[in-house]
Short mmCIF file of C-alpha atoms in Angstrom, two decimals:
data_model
loop_
_atom_site.label_atom_id
_atom_site.label_comp_id
_atom_site.label_asym_id
_atom_site.label_seq_id
_atom_site.Cartn_x
_atom_site.Cartn_y
_atom_site.Cartn_z
CA UNK A 1240 3.25 -3.19 -37.73
CA UNK A 1241 1.97 -5.12 -34.72
CA UNK A 1242 -0.77 -3.25 -32.89
CA UNK A 1243 1.03 -3.93 -29.60
CA UNK A 1244 3.98 -1.87 -28.40
CA UNK A 1245 7.22 -3.48 -29.52
CA UNK A 1246 10.15 -4.08 -27.21
CA UNK A 1247 11.86 -1.07 -28.71
CA UNK A 1248 8.73 1.04 -28.26
CA UNK A 1249 8.46 0.20 -24.55
CA UNK A 1250 12.15 0.67 -23.85
CA UNK A 1251 12.25 3.95 -25.73
CA UNK A 1252 9.05 5.17 -24.12
CA UNK A 1253 10.37 4.30 -20.66
CA UNK A 1254 13.49 6.35 -21.32
CA UNK A 1255 11.42 9.29 -22.51
CA UNK A 1256 9.08 9.12 -19.53
CA UNK A 1257 11.92 8.91 -17.03
CA UNK A 1258 13.67 11.90 -18.57
CA UNK A 1259 10.41 13.86 -18.42
CA UNK A 1260 10.36 13.19 -14.67
CA UNK A 1261 13.88 14.54 -14.28
CA UNK A 1262 15.79 11.24 -14.09
CA UNK A 1263 19.30 11.22 -15.55
CA UNK A 1264 19.77 8.60 -18.27
CA UNK A 1265 22.85 7.13 -16.57
CA UNK A 1266 20.63 6.15 -13.64
CA UNK A 1267 18.60 3.65 -15.65
CA UNK A 1268 21.18 2.50 -18.20
CA UNK A 1269 23.83 1.12 -15.84
CA UNK A 1270 26.12 -1.50 -17.38
CA UNK A 1271 25.81 -4.76 -15.50
CA UNK A 1272 23.00 -3.31 -13.42
CA UNK A 1273 19.77 -4.91 -12.23
CA UNK A 1274 17.65 -5.76 -15.24
CA UNK A 1275 14.09 -4.45 -15.15
CA UNK A 1276 11.50 -6.09 -17.39
CA UNK A 1277 7.98 -5.10 -18.29
CA UNK A 1278 5.38 -7.80 -17.54
CA UNK A 1279 3.56 -6.69 -20.67
CA UNK A 1280 6.05 -8.46 -22.92
CA UNK A 1281 8.78 -9.69 -20.58
CA UNK A 1282 11.45 -7.56 -22.15
CA UNK A 1283 14.08 -5.24 -20.67
CA UNK A 1284 13.12 -1.58 -20.13
CA UNK A 1285 15.97 -0.47 -17.84
CA UNK A 1286 19.18 -1.50 -16.10
CA UNK A 1287 19.83 0.02 -12.68
CA UNK A 1288 22.89 -0.19 -10.44
CA UNK A 1289 22.12 -2.44 -7.47
CA UNK A 1290 22.71 -1.15 -3.94
CA UNK A 1291 24.44 -3.34 -1.37
CA UNK A 1292 24.54 -3.06 2.41
CA UNK A 1293 27.23 -0.36 2.35
CA UNK A 1294 25.22 1.72 -0.10
CA UNK A 1295 22.15 1.48 2.13
CA UNK A 1296 24.16 2.49 5.19
CA UNK A 1297 25.47 5.52 3.33
CA UNK A 1298 21.96 6.49 2.22
CA UNK A 1299 20.65 6.19 5.77
CA UNK A 1300 23.56 8.34 6.98
CA UNK A 1301 22.73 11.06 4.49
CA UNK A 1302 19.04 10.91 5.38
CA UNK A 1303 19.87 11.10 9.09
CA UNK A 1304 21.82 14.31 8.53
CA UNK A 1305 18.90 15.72 6.55
CA UNK A 1306 16.51 14.80 9.36
CA UNK A 1307 18.54 16.75 11.91
CA UNK A 1308 18.00 19.88 9.85
CA UNK A 1309 14.44 19.18 8.68
CA UNK A 1310 13.10 18.51 12.20
CA UNK A 1311 13.65 22.19 13.11
CA UNK A 1312 11.47 23.45 10.25
CA UNK A 1313 7.94 24.30 11.49
CA UNK A 1314 5.39 21.69 10.47
CA UNK A 1315 3.25 24.02 8.29
CA UNK A 1316 6.43 24.99 6.40
CA UNK A 1317 7.17 21.29 5.92
CA UNK A 1318 3.65 20.98 4.58
CA UNK A 1319 4.48 23.53 1.89
CA UNK A 1320 7.08 21.15 0.44
CA UNK A 1321 4.52 18.36 0.29
CA UNK A 1322 2.06 20.74 -1.37
CA UNK A 1323 4.61 21.49 -4.08
CA UNK A 1324 5.30 17.79 -4.51
CA UNK A 1325 1.58 17.25 -5.01
CA UNK A 1326 1.66 19.89 -7.74
CA UNK A 1327 4.54 18.12 -9.48
CA UNK A 1328 2.55 14.88 -9.36
CA UNK A 1329 -0.43 16.63 -10.91
CA UNK A 1330 1.73 17.97 -13.73
CA UNK A 1331 3.25 14.56 -14.42
CA UNK A 1332 0.25 12.35 -13.63
CA UNK A 1333 -0.05 11.03 -17.18
CA UNK A 1334 3.67 10.25 -17.46
CA UNK A 1335 4.00 8.57 -14.07
CA UNK A 1336 0.75 6.67 -14.53
CA UNK A 1337 2.00 5.39 -17.87
CA UNK A 1338 5.23 4.21 -16.24
CA UNK A 1339 3.22 2.34 -13.61
CA UNK A 1340 1.32 0.56 -16.39
CA UNK A 1341 4.50 -0.31 -18.28
CA UNK A 1342 6.41 -1.55 -15.25
CA UNK A 1343 3.68 -3.14 -13.12
CA UNK A 1344 1.26 -4.19 -15.87
CA UNK A 1345 -1.69 -2.19 -14.59
CA UNK A 1346 -4.39 -1.09 -16.99
CA UNK A 1347 -4.29 2.61 -17.83
CA UNK A 1348 -7.01 3.77 -15.44
CA UNK A 1349 -5.39 1.90 -12.55
CA UNK A 1350 -1.97 3.35 -13.33
CA UNK A 1351 -3.44 6.85 -13.32
CA UNK A 1352 -5.50 6.01 -10.24
CA UNK A 1353 -2.37 5.08 -8.33
CA UNK A 1354 -0.84 8.49 -9.04
CA UNK A 1355 -4.11 10.09 -7.96
CA UNK A 1356 -3.71 8.32 -4.62
CA UNK A 1357 -0.34 10.03 -4.29
CA UNK A 1358 -1.90 13.40 -5.03
CA UNK A 1359 -4.68 12.74 -2.52
CA UNK A 1360 -2.29 11.80 0.28
CA UNK A 1361 -0.24 14.92 -0.40
CA UNK A 1362 -3.38 17.06 -0.02
CA UNK A 1363 -4.27 15.17 3.14
CA UNK A 1364 -0.78 15.59 4.59
CA UNK A 1365 -0.71 19.32 3.88
CA UNK A 1366 -3.82 19.73 6.01
CA UNK A 1367 -2.34 17.56 8.75
CA UNK A 1368 0.75 19.75 8.86
CA UNK A 1369 -1.40 22.28 10.76
CA UNK A 1370 -3.15 19.64 12.88
CA UNK A 1371 -0.37 17.89 14.78
CA UNK A 1372 -2.15 18.27 18.08
CA UNK A 1373 -1.12 17.24 21.56
CA UNK A 1374 -3.31 17.21 24.68
CA UNK A 1375 -3.49 19.34 27.79
CA UNK A 1376 -3.90 16.85 30.62
CA UNK A 1377 -5.58 17.44 33.98
CA UNK A 1378 -3.01 17.30 36.77
CA UNK A 1379 -3.55 16.62 40.47
CA UNK A 1380 -0.85 19.09 41.50
CA UNK A 1381 -1.70 22.78 41.99
CA UNK A 1382 0.12 25.39 39.89
CA UNK A 1383 1.17 22.75 37.41
CA UNK A 1384 0.36 22.12 33.75
CA UNK A 1385 0.72 18.73 32.09
CA UNK A 1386 0.65 18.21 28.32
CA UNK A 1387 1.78 15.88 25.57
CA UNK A 1388 3.89 17.01 22.66
CA UNK A 1389 4.83 15.27 19.42
CA UNK A 1390 8.29 15.40 17.87
CA UNK A 1391 9.87 14.12 14.64
CA UNK A 1392 11.29 10.65 15.17
CA UNK A 1393 14.08 10.29 12.60
CA UNK A 1394 14.67 8.35 9.41
CA UNK A 1395 11.65 6.36 8.20
CA UNK A 1396 12.42 3.28 6.12
CA UNK A 1397 9.93 2.19 3.46
CA UNK A 1398 9.97 -1.20 1.72
CA UNK A 1399 7.25 -1.34 -0.92
CA UNK A 1400 5.77 -4.10 -3.07
CA UNK A 1401 5.44 -4.35 -6.85
CA UNK A 1402 1.66 -4.14 -7.02
CA UNK A 1403 1.47 -0.53 -5.79
CA UNK A 1404 4.93 0.62 -6.77
CA UNK A 1405 4.48 4.31 -5.94
CA UNK A 1406 1.29 4.86 -3.92
CA UNK A 1407 2.37 2.92 -0.82
CA UNK A 1408 5.59 4.93 -0.57
CA UNK A 1409 3.57 8.15 -0.73
CA UNK A 1410 1.22 7.05 2.06
CA UNK A 1411 4.24 6.84 4.32
CA UNK A 1412 6.46 9.55 2.89
CA UNK A 1413 3.93 12.38 2.70
CA UNK A 1414 3.11 11.95 6.39
CA UNK A 1415 6.74 11.40 7.36
CA UNK A 1416 7.82 14.63 5.64
CA UNK A 1417 5.21 16.82 7.36
CA UNK A 1418 6.11 15.11 10.65
CA UNK A 1419 9.72 16.25 10.23
CA UNK A 1420 11.30 12.95 9.19
CA UNK A 1421 13.54 11.89 6.32
CA UNK A 1422 12.74 8.80 4.22
CA UNK A 1423 14.83 5.98 2.76
CA UNK A 1424 12.90 3.89 0.23
CA UNK A 1425 13.71 0.43 -1.06
CA UNK A 1426 11.18 -0.33 -3.78
CA UNK A 1427 10.46 -3.83 -5.02
CA UNK A 1428 13.21 -5.09 -7.28
CA UNK A 1429 10.40 -5.91 -9.74
CA UNK A 1430 9.33 -2.25 -10.04
CA UNK A 1431 12.24 0.14 -9.33
CA UNK A 1432 11.84 2.33 -12.41
CA UNK A 1433 8.78 4.14 -11.10
CA UNK A 1434 10.64 4.85 -7.85
CA UNK A 1435 13.32 6.70 -9.81
CA UNK A 1436 10.62 8.77 -11.48
CA UNK A 1437 9.03 9.66 -8.15
CA UNK A 1438 12.41 10.68 -6.74
CA UNK A 1439 12.97 12.92 -9.75
CA UNK A 1440 9.63 14.65 -9.20
CA UNK A 1441 10.31 15.05 -5.49
CA UNK A 1442 13.66 16.69 -6.20
CA UNK A 1443 11.87 19.13 -8.49
CA UNK A 1444 9.54 20.01 -5.64
CA UNK A 1445 12.51 20.56 -3.32
CA UNK A 1446 14.07 22.94 -5.83
CA UNK A 1447 10.82 24.90 -6.14
CA UNK A 1448 10.61 25.01 -2.34
CA UNK A 1449 14.07 26.52 -2.18
CA UNK A 1450 13.24 28.95 -4.97
CA UNK A 1451 10.38 30.21 -2.80
CA UNK A 1452 12.96 31.09 -0.13
CA UNK A 1453 12.55 28.07 2.13
CA UNK A 1454 15.37 25.91 3.44
CA UNK A 1455 15.31 22.18 2.70
CA UNK A 1456 18.24 19.81 3.19
CA UNK A 1457 19.63 17.56 0.50
CA UNK A 1458 18.91 13.83 0.84
CA UNK A 1459 15.55 14.26 2.56
CA UNK A 1460 14.36 11.41 0.33
CA UNK A 1461 16.72 8.59 -0.61
CA UNK A 1462 16.01 5.67 -2.96
CA UNK A 1463 18.04 2.47 -2.76
CA UNK A 1464 17.51 -0.07 -5.53
CA UNK A 1465 18.35 -3.61 -4.51
CA UNK A 1466 17.25 -7.03 -3.41
CA UNK A 1467 17.29 -8.92 -0.13
CA UNK A 1468 20.67 -7.60 1.01
CA UNK A 1469 19.51 -3.99 0.66
CA UNK A 1470 16.24 -4.72 2.45
CA UNK A 1471 17.95 -6.44 5.36
CA UNK A 1472 20.43 -3.57 5.71
CA UNK A 1473 17.58 -1.08 5.94
CA UNK A 1474 15.68 -3.23 8.44
CA UNK A 1475 18.74 -3.65 10.67
CA UNK A 1476 20.04 -0.07 10.67
CA UNK A 1477 19.85 1.42 14.17
CA UNK A 1478 19.34 4.90 12.70
CA UNK A 1479 15.94 3.87 11.29
CA UNK A 1480 13.47 4.00 14.21
CA UNK A 1481 10.39 3.36 12.05
CA UNK A 1482 10.13 0.95 9.14
CA UNK A 1483 7.07 0.40 6.97
CA UNK A 1484 7.12 -2.86 5.01
CA UNK A 1485 4.49 -3.97 2.52
CA UNK A 1486 4.52 -7.48 1.11
CA UNK A 1487 3.79 -11.09 1.91
CA UNK A 1488 3.16 -12.54 5.35
CA UNK A 1489 6.39 -14.52 4.94
CA UNK A 1490 8.26 -11.26 4.46
CA UNK A 1491 6.61 -9.84 7.56
CA UNK A 1492 7.62 -12.86 9.63
CA UNK A 1493 11.24 -12.15 8.66
CA UNK A 1494 11.11 -8.39 9.11
CA UNK A 1495 9.07 -8.16 12.33
CA UNK A 1496 11.45 -10.02 14.68
CA UNK A 1497 14.48 -8.17 13.30
CA UNK A 1498 12.84 -4.84 14.06
CA UNK A 1499 11.69 -6.04 17.48
CA UNK A 1500 15.22 -7.16 18.30
CA UNK A 1501 16.39 -3.54 18.16
CA UNK A 1502 13.09 -2.11 19.48
CA UNK A 1503 12.26 -0.33 16.23
CA UNK A 1504 8.70 0.53 15.34
CA UNK A 1505 7.13 -1.64 12.61
CA UNK A 1506 4.31 -0.70 10.23
CA UNK A 1507 3.53 -4.02 8.55
CA UNK A 1508 1.08 -4.29 5.64
CA UNK A 1509 1.00 -7.98 4.73
CA UNK A 1510 -1.31 -10.58 3.17
CA UNK A 1511 -5.05 -10.32 2.71
CA UNK A 1512 -7.29 -13.32 1.97
CA UNK A 1513 -10.30 -11.06 1.68
CA UNK A 1514 -13.90 -12.24 1.81
CA UNK A 1515 -17.34 -10.93 0.87
CA UNK A 1516 -20.83 -12.10 1.78
CA UNK A 1517 -23.84 -11.77 -0.54
CA UNK A 1518 -26.97 -11.84 1.59
CA UNK A 1519 -30.55 -12.62 0.45
CA UNK A 1520 -31.56 -8.93 0.29
CA UNK A 1521 -28.51 -7.82 -1.69
CA UNK A 1522 -28.80 -5.72 -4.84
CA UNK A 1523 -27.35 -8.37 -7.12
CA UNK A 1524 -26.45 -6.04 -9.99
CA UNK A 1525 -24.52 -3.79 -7.63
CA UNK A 1526 -22.86 -6.81 -6.02
CA UNK A 1527 -21.92 -8.22 -9.42
CA UNK A 1528 -20.09 -5.04 -10.46
CA UNK A 1529 -18.33 -4.75 -7.11
CA UNK A 1530 -17.27 -8.41 -7.09
CA UNK A 1531 -15.97 -8.21 -10.66
CA UNK A 1532 -13.67 -5.26 -9.95
CA UNK A 1533 -12.57 -6.47 -6.53
CA UNK A 1534 -11.70 -9.95 -7.80
CA UNK A 1535 -10.27 -9.17 -11.25
CA UNK A 1536 -8.84 -5.66 -10.88
CA UNK A 1537 -5.02 -5.49 -11.15
CA UNK A 1538 -5.22 -9.11 -12.35
CA UNK A 1539 -5.93 -10.16 -8.76
CA UNK A 1540 -2.66 -8.67 -7.55
CA UNK A 1541 -3.92 -6.35 -4.82
CA UNK A 1542 -3.62 -7.06 -1.12
CA UNK A 1543 -7.33 -6.13 -0.96
CA UNK A 1544 -8.35 -8.37 -3.88
CA UNK A 1545 -11.54 -10.33 -3.23
CA UNK A 1546 -10.57 -14.01 -3.00
CA UNK A 1547 -13.44 -15.66 -1.07
CA UNK A 1548 -17.11 -15.12 -1.90
CA UNK A 1549 -19.93 -16.50 0.26
CA UNK A 1550 -23.32 -16.45 -1.47
CA UNK A 1551 -26.62 -17.22 0.24
CA UNK A 1552 -28.46 -20.29 -1.02
CA UNK A 1553 -31.47 -18.22 -2.04
CA UNK A 1554 -29.53 -16.06 -4.54
CA UNK A 1555 -26.63 -18.35 -5.48
CA UNK A 1556 -28.21 -19.64 -8.69
CA UNK A 1557 -29.08 -16.10 -9.78
CA UNK A 1558 -25.69 -14.51 -9.10
CA UNK A 1559 -23.06 -17.10 -9.92
CA UNK A 1560 -24.05 -17.72 -13.58
CA UNK A 1561 -24.00 -13.94 -14.17
CA UNK A 1562 -20.61 -13.77 -12.48
CA UNK A 1563 -19.22 -16.47 -14.77
CA UNK A 1564 -20.59 -14.62 -17.77
CA UNK A 1565 -18.93 -11.41 -16.62
CA UNK A 1566 -15.64 -13.25 -16.24
CA UNK A 1567 -15.86 -14.59 -19.79
CA UNK A 1568 -16.60 -11.11 -21.16
CA UNK A 1569 -13.58 -9.18 -19.86
CA UNK A 1570 -10.85 -8.20 -22.28
CA UNK A 1571 -7.48 -9.71 -21.39
CA UNK A 1572 -4.34 -8.28 -22.95
CA UNK A 1573 -1.96 -5.36 -23.04
CA UNK A 1574 -2.84 -2.95 -20.24
CA UNK A 1575 -1.86 -0.09 -22.55
CA UNK A 1576 -4.74 -0.83 -24.92
CA UNK A 1577 -8.10 0.81 -24.51
CA UNK A 1578 -10.77 -1.52 -23.16
CA UNK A 1579 -8.41 -3.99 -21.48
CA UNK A 1580 -9.59 -4.88 -17.99
CA UNK A 1581 -7.14 -7.65 -17.08
CA UNK A 1582 -3.45 -7.27 -17.80
CA UNK A 1583 -0.56 -9.65 -17.14
CA UNK A 1584 0.63 -11.26 -13.95
CA UNK A 1585 3.89 -9.74 -12.81
CA UNK A 1586 6.11 -12.69 -13.79
CA UNK A 1587 6.37 -16.41 -14.48
CA UNK A 1588 6.53 -17.32 -10.79
CA UNK A 1589 3.16 -15.64 -10.19
CA UNK A 1590 1.62 -17.53 -13.12
CA UNK A 1591 2.93 -20.85 -11.82
CA UNK A 1592 1.49 -20.16 -8.35
CA UNK A 1593 -1.91 -19.55 -9.91
CA UNK A 1594 -1.71 -22.83 -11.82
CA UNK A 1595 -0.72 -24.73 -8.67
CA UNK A 1596 -3.59 -23.20 -6.67
CA UNK A 1597 -6.15 -24.14 -9.33
CA UNK A 1598 -4.86 -27.71 -9.46
CA UNK A 1599 -5.18 -27.91 -5.67
CA UNK A 1600 -8.73 -26.55 -5.88
CA UNK A 1601 -9.72 -29.20 -8.41
CA UNK A 1602 -8.31 -31.93 -6.18
CA UNK A 1603 -10.34 -30.49 -3.29
CA UNK A 1604 -13.55 -30.83 -5.32
CA UNK A 1605 -13.66 -27.36 -6.84
CA UNK A 1606 -15.34 -26.62 -10.18
CA UNK A 1607 -13.09 -24.22 -12.10
CA UNK A 1608 -14.37 -21.78 -14.73
CA UNK A 1609 -11.58 -19.92 -16.54
CA UNK A 1610 -8.06 -19.70 -15.18
CA UNK A 1611 -6.17 -20.88 -18.24
CA UNK A 1612 -3.18 -19.31 -19.93
CA UNK A 1613 -4.03 -16.67 -22.53
CA UNK A 1614 -1.77 -16.09 -25.52
CA UNK A 1615 -1.76 -12.45 -26.60
CA UNK A 1616 -0.40 -12.02 -30.13
CA UNK A 1617 2.85 -10.07 -30.09
CA UNK A 1618 3.12 -10.35 -26.30
CA UNK A 1619 3.90 -14.05 -25.99
CA UNK A 1620 6.57 -13.46 -23.33
CA UNK A 1621 4.04 -11.91 -20.98
CA UNK A 1622 2.21 -14.10 -18.47
CA UNK A 1623 -1.50 -13.64 -19.09
CA UNK A 1624 -4.15 -15.70 -17.33
CA UNK A 1625 -7.93 -15.74 -17.58
CA UNK A 1626 -9.54 -14.87 -14.25
CA UNK A 1627 -10.99 -17.94 -12.54
CA UNK A 1628 -14.24 -18.56 -10.69
CA UNK A 1629 -13.88 -21.65 -8.52
CA UNK A 1630 -17.00 -23.10 -6.93
CA UNK A 1631 -15.89 -24.92 -3.79
CA UNK A 1632 -17.83 -27.41 -1.66
CA UNK A 1633 -16.32 -25.88 1.46
CA UNK A 1634 -13.62 -23.54 2.68
CA UNK A 1635 -10.53 -25.72 2.73
CA UNK A 1636 -7.16 -26.26 1.07
CA UNK A 1637 -6.11 -23.40 -1.22
CA UNK A 1638 -9.08 -21.29 -0.11
CA UNK A 1639 -7.31 -20.69 3.21
CA UNK A 1640 -4.23 -19.34 1.47
CA UNK A 1641 -3.62 -16.09 -0.39
CA UNK A 1642 -2.66 -16.67 -4.01
CA UNK A 1643 -1.70 -13.38 -5.66
CA UNK A 1644 -3.68 -13.98 -8.83
CA UNK A 1645 -7.26 -13.56 -10.13
CA UNK A 1646 -8.82 -16.58 -8.43
CA UNK A 1647 -12.23 -16.19 -6.77
CA UNK A 1648 -13.41 -19.07 -4.59
CA UNK A 1649 -17.21 -19.18 -4.32
CA UNK A 1650 -19.12 -21.00 -1.57
CA UNK A 1651 -22.74 -21.31 -0.47
CA UNK A 1652 -24.07 -20.40 2.96
CA UNK A 1653 -27.43 -20.47 4.72
CA UNK A 1654 -26.98 -18.83 8.15
CA UNK A 1655 -25.39 -15.45 8.79
CA UNK A 1656 -23.71 -16.40 12.07
CA UNK A 1657 -22.09 -19.41 10.43
CA UNK A 1658 -20.85 -17.48 7.42
CA UNK A 1659 -19.33 -14.73 9.56
CA UNK A 1660 -17.48 -17.43 11.49
CA UNK A 1661 -16.26 -18.95 8.20
CA UNK A 1662 -15.31 -15.53 6.89
CA UNK A 1663 -13.13 -14.95 9.96
CA UNK A 1664 -11.60 -18.44 9.93
CA UNK A 1665 -8.50 -17.52 7.92
CA UNK A 1666 -5.14 -16.27 9.20
CA UNK A 1667 -5.36 -12.92 7.40
CA UNK A 1668 -7.54 -9.98 8.38
CA UNK A 1669 -7.26 -7.10 5.94
CA UNK A 1670 -10.48 -6.22 4.12
CA UNK A 1671 -14.05 -7.52 3.93
CA UNK A 1672 -17.54 -6.77 2.62
CA UNK A 1673 -21.16 -7.68 2.95
CA UNK A 1674 -23.83 -6.99 0.36
CA UNK A 1675 -27.18 -6.57 2.07
CA UNK A 1676 -30.13 -4.19 2.37
CA UNK A 1677 -30.92 -5.53 5.83
CA UNK A 1678 -29.82 -2.90 8.38
CA UNK A 1679 -29.37 -5.47 11.13
CA UNK A 1680 -27.07 -7.62 8.97
CA UNK A 1681 -25.02 -4.58 7.99
CA UNK A 1682 -24.63 -3.39 11.56
CA UNK A 1683 -23.77 -6.87 12.80
CA UNK A 1684 -21.08 -7.28 10.14
CA UNK A 1685 -19.39 -4.02 11.13
CA UNK A 1686 -19.74 -4.66 14.87
CA UNK A 1687 -17.31 -6.41 17.21
CA UNK A 1688 -19.24 -9.64 16.56
CA UNK A 1689 -18.84 -9.30 12.78
CA UNK A 1690 -15.84 -9.05 10.49
CA UNK A 1691 -12.47 -9.30 12.24
CA UNK A 1692 -10.70 -7.31 9.52
CA UNK A 1693 -9.17 -3.85 9.62
CA UNK A 1694 -11.58 -2.80 6.85
CA UNK A 1695 -15.25 -3.83 6.87
CA UNK A 1696 -17.49 -2.50 4.08
CA UNK A 1697 -21.19 -2.64 3.30
CA UNK A 1698 -22.42 -2.72 -0.31
CA UNK A 1699 -19.01 -2.02 -1.80
CA UNK A 1700 -16.20 -4.46 -2.46
CA UNK A 1701 -13.16 -4.95 -0.24
CA UNK A 1702 -10.78 -3.47 -2.83
CA UNK A 1703 -10.16 0.23 -3.40
CA UNK A 1704 -9.52 2.28 -0.27
CA UNK A 1705 -9.50 6.07 0.12
CA UNK A 1706 -6.64 7.81 1.89
CA UNK A 1707 -9.04 9.45 4.37
CA UNK A 1708 -9.43 6.14 6.20
CA UNK A 1709 -6.66 4.28 8.00
CA UNK A 1710 -5.50 1.39 5.82
CA UNK A 1711 -4.35 -1.92 7.28
CA UNK A 1712 -5.48 -5.13 8.92
CA UNK A 1713 -5.24 -7.57 11.78
CA UNK A 1714 -3.81 -11.04 12.44
CA UNK A 1715 -1.29 -12.09 9.79
CA UNK A 1716 -1.94 -8.87 7.90
CA UNK A 1717 0.45 -7.33 10.41
CA UNK A 1718 -1.54 -4.75 12.35
CA UNK A 1719 -0.01 -1.72 10.62
CA UNK A 1720 -1.99 1.35 9.61
CA UNK A 1721 -1.19 3.90 6.92
CA UNK A 1722 -2.99 7.11 5.91
CA UNK A 1723 -6.15 8.47 7.48
CA UNK A 1724 -7.15 9.24 11.02
CA UNK A 1725 -4.22 9.58 13.44
CA UNK A 1726 -1.74 7.51 11.40
CA UNK A 1727 0.68 10.47 11.55
CA UNK A 1728 1.49 9.47 15.12
CA UNK A 1729 3.37 6.42 13.84
CA UNK A 1730 5.99 8.76 12.37
CA UNK A 1731 6.56 10.81 15.54
CA UNK A 1732 7.59 10.31 19.13
CA UNK A 1733 5.41 11.45 22.02
CA UNK A 1734 6.63 13.28 25.09
CA UNK A 1735 4.70 14.10 28.27
CA UNK A 1736 5.65 17.45 29.77
CA UNK A 1737 4.83 18.74 33.26
CA UNK A 1738 5.47 22.42 34.02
CA UNK A 1739 5.48 23.78 37.58
CA UNK A 1740 4.68 27.48 37.53
CA UNK A 1741 4.29 27.72 41.31
CA UNK A 1742 6.80 28.14 44.13
CA UNK A 1743 6.19 24.86 45.95
CA UNK A 1744 6.91 21.24 44.99
CA UNK A 1745 3.86 19.02 45.59
CA UNK A 1746 4.58 15.43 44.57
CA UNK A 1747 2.18 13.15 42.75
CA UNK A 1748 0.18 10.54 44.62
CA UNK A 1749 0.65 12.51 47.85
CA UNK A 1750 4.23 11.34 48.28
CA UNK A 1751 6.32 13.36 50.73
CA UNK A 1752 10.09 13.67 50.69
CA UNK A 1753 11.24 16.28 53.21
CA UNK A 1754 14.95 16.91 53.33
CA UNK A 1755 14.94 19.44 56.15
#
């Protein structure tokens, strides 16, 4: 028997895992439905009925009705539902993490780590359910009180990408639920199976919530499985005042104007051509480990993946050979096998884009180490690529573009001011890092004169964020923020209230209006 999971093994295991999460078999065995394939071996693991525009409209309608009931539930009581959902995720962490690995091709620890992110955001949201604070505002009028209050906003739409098939939804949904909103989720058509599993676990939490004596409406969370038509219907629906979309910059350029046209609120999480700087004082062993994970983790398919590395002349010849050696040492293969660090690219199109980018780098004078196709016995239909280190003479051509693959462009630098300028000279602005033991360099990099990204780190890589900090970036990354800090405000509407508890009517700014 082949040591790798056979097609039958993966399909059967997917069915078992989905059932364990409470998903009815008919949901993922629809005749003529959307075919879902595992990138591990390219074979079918599910068939799901595809939603069209009318189906999305119906789902939004149901969610809107649920919102009208849910908004009247006190926020701490809403938090109790999210707490129970977090418990269901804890119980099913192994099963859901395994599904993430099967469907998205993530190595086991990353699949489990993604579910842990969901658990973490649930814990975070439960605490926030008792911290939805407004302000008492000083007023110029006597016997008056002015304050701001925050109210649920409505149905929140979520369009998620394949590379984080469940975590990104949870960043939005956990906050939306405690804020009093309902959620309609269109997952990537490349990874819809895990969305069904999450919905099954959420429905379990709702039932437990009701069993405790609380009231929760049906259809608080809706999942619509579909392609472009479903996404456009969700974007254009007037009953969706907030829409969070994660994906490419091209997708954001299409979604943003459509939302603006109807004055909807956009939370856009788009491309990230992330950079890191290795300064002369850097701890090179620490930097090496951080660079390796940030550049090769998830087979380079994270929006925070490290893609551009600037190394100071004085340490370049020490670091880069060790980096190449590390690249040659990683195990490439089935993400379900112990010890694998680099799994497959999501599909053939992703593999072709990597090949095209490497060809362009060679033509631009780049020296490529790695990057070739890797044949994994028994998994020949998967698209496996060796991670590539590309030494470039300058930042040009493909270096300025985000290729969703494990390609790391490496360049020399000599002056900090010049390298910061080069670091910022790309259209994207998501995540960034500097490796240095010089306090002045670290402070400069995180200052207004340093990195122009939404995330700026010192002595850790750009990839791997915690939910306690707001996640998102600037420029073509879209400007959206999820999780952390005051991100909950994106899922609510603010009202300013002035209360006159006196018997006269002084007007603001000294205006008089005497009517006799």
